[in-house]
Every structure is written in structure tokens, then in C-alpha cells.
PDB file of C-alpha atoms in Angstrom:
ATOM      1  CA  MET A   1     110.337  -1.662  81.903  1.00 76.00           C
ATOM      2  CA  HIS A   2     113.205  -4.228  80.682  1.00 85.00           C
ATOM      3  CA  ILE A   3     113.092  -6.204  84.054  1.00 91.00           C
ATOM      4  CA  TYR A   4     109.540  -7.278  83.643  1.00 89.00           C
ATOM      5  CA  ILE A   5     109.914  -8.195  80.368  1.00 87.00           C
ATOM      6  CA  HIS A   6     112.779 -11.196  81.604  1.00 91.00           C
ATOM      7  CA  ILE A   7     110.307 -11.972  84.436  1.00 92.00           C
ATOM      8  CA  GLN A   8     108.059 -12.881  82.078  1.00 86.00           C
ATOM      9  CA  GLY A   9     110.027 -14.754  79.765  1.00 86.00           C
ATOM     10  CA  VAL A  10     111.131 -16.498  82.590  1.00 92.00           C
ATOM     11  CA  GLY A  11     107.914 -17.596  83.900  1.00 88.00           C
ATOM     12  CA  SER A  12     106.886 -18.661  80.552  1.00 79.00           C
ATOM     13  CA  GLY A  13     109.874 -21.204  80.412  1.00 86.00           C
ATOM     14  CA  VAL A  14     109.505 -22.102  83.661  1.00 90.00           C
ATOM     15  CA  GLY A  15     105.853 -23.094  82.929  1.00 82.00           C
ATOM     16  CA  MET A  16     106.520 -24.769  78.859  1.00 84.00           C
ATOM     17  CA  VAL A  17     108.797 -27.699  81.411  1.00 89.00           C
ATOM     18  CA  VAL A  18     107.042 -27.610  84.566  1.00 90.00           C
ATOM     19  CA  VAL A  19     102.954 -27.287  84.042  1.00 86.00           C
ATOM     20  CA  PRO A  20     103.076 -30.259  80.488  1.00 86.00           C
ATOM     21  CA  VAL A  21     105.421 -32.811  83.608  1.00 90.00           C
ATOM     22  CA  TYR A  22     102.688 -32.094  85.604  1.00 91.00           C
ATOM     23  CA  LEU A  23      99.511 -32.982  83.468  1.00 89.00           C
ATOM     24  CA  GLY A  24     101.477 -35.858  81.805  1.00 88.00           C
ATOM     25  CA  GLU A  25     102.089 -37.716  85.120  1.00 92.00           C
ATOM     26  CA  ILE A  26      98.138 -36.478  86.439  1.00 93.00           C
ATOM     27  CA  ALA A  27      96.352 -37.340  83.066  1.00 90.00           C
ATOM     28  CA  PRO A  28      94.766 -40.106  81.796  1.00 93.00           C
ATOM     29  CA  PRO A  29      96.710 -42.119  78.919  1.00 90.00           C
ATOM     30  CA  THR A  30      93.943 -41.203  76.471  1.00 91.00           C
ATOM     31  CA  LEU A  31      93.980 -37.124  76.954  1.00 89.00           C
ATOM     32  CA  ARG A  32      98.338 -36.792  78.038  1.00 88.00           C
ATOM     33  CA  GLY A  33      98.822 -35.909  73.947  1.00 86.00           C
ATOM     34  CA  THR A  34      96.243 -32.994  73.962  1.00 88.00           C
ATOM     35  CA  LEU A  35      97.380 -31.537  77.525  1.00 86.00           C
ATOM     36  CA  GLY A  36     100.340 -31.210  76.679  1.00 81.00           C
ATOM     37  CA  THR A  37      99.447 -29.455  72.842  1.00 85.00           C
ATOM     38  CA  PHE A  38      96.922 -27.404  74.368  1.00 88.00           C
ATOM     39  CA  THR A  39      99.005 -26.158  77.233  1.00 83.00           C
ATOM     40  CA  GLN A  40     102.596 -25.262  74.571  1.00 82.00           C
ATOM     41  CA  PHE A  41      99.384 -23.400  72.095  1.00 88.00           C
ATOM     42  CA  ALA A  42      98.466 -21.427  75.191  1.00 88.00           C
ATOM     43  CA  ILE A  43     100.745 -20.197  76.097  1.00 81.00           C
ATOM     44  CA  VAL A  44     102.272 -19.370  72.653  1.00 84.00           C
ATOM     45  CA  ILE A  45      98.687 -17.501  72.354  1.00 92.00           C
ATOM     46  CA  GLY A  46      98.437 -15.918  75.567  1.00 88.00           C
ATOM     47  CA  LYS A  47     101.548 -13.814  74.461  1.00 82.00           C
ATOM     48  CA  ASP A  48     100.830 -12.361  71.168  1.00 91.00           C
ATOM     49  CA  LEU A  49      97.860 -11.431  72.539  1.00 93.00           C
ATOM     50  CA  VAL A  50      99.467  -9.538  74.993  1.00 88.00           C
ATOM     51  CA  TRP A  51     101.245  -7.527  72.619  1.00 86.00           C
ATOM     52  CA  LEU A  52      98.318  -6.870  70.424  1.00 83.00           C
TER      53      LEU A  52
END
């Protein structure tokens, strides 16, 4: 069970770094801040919902 928690942590860590960079590159300038913020918010809310 502990290995799965570590795998989830690594996956979340990679997602927190890669996704905002990718979105920053492809998004129009007017949406960059919003998309970057929403990405982090969605990750945190998703992890919280898993533990309910």
C-alpha cells in the first residue's frame, strides 16, 4: 500500500511541474495565469477528494 502512495506522490510532483510549463507555452497570454492557477487548484482538490 505504501508503494502506491509514493507512486501517487511522484506522479503529482511531475504533474505540478510539467503541466503548468506546457500550458504556459501553448496558452494565449490572456489565459496563462488562470490556467496555471487552475492546474494547481485542481491537483489539490483532486488529492483531497481521494482521501474522503
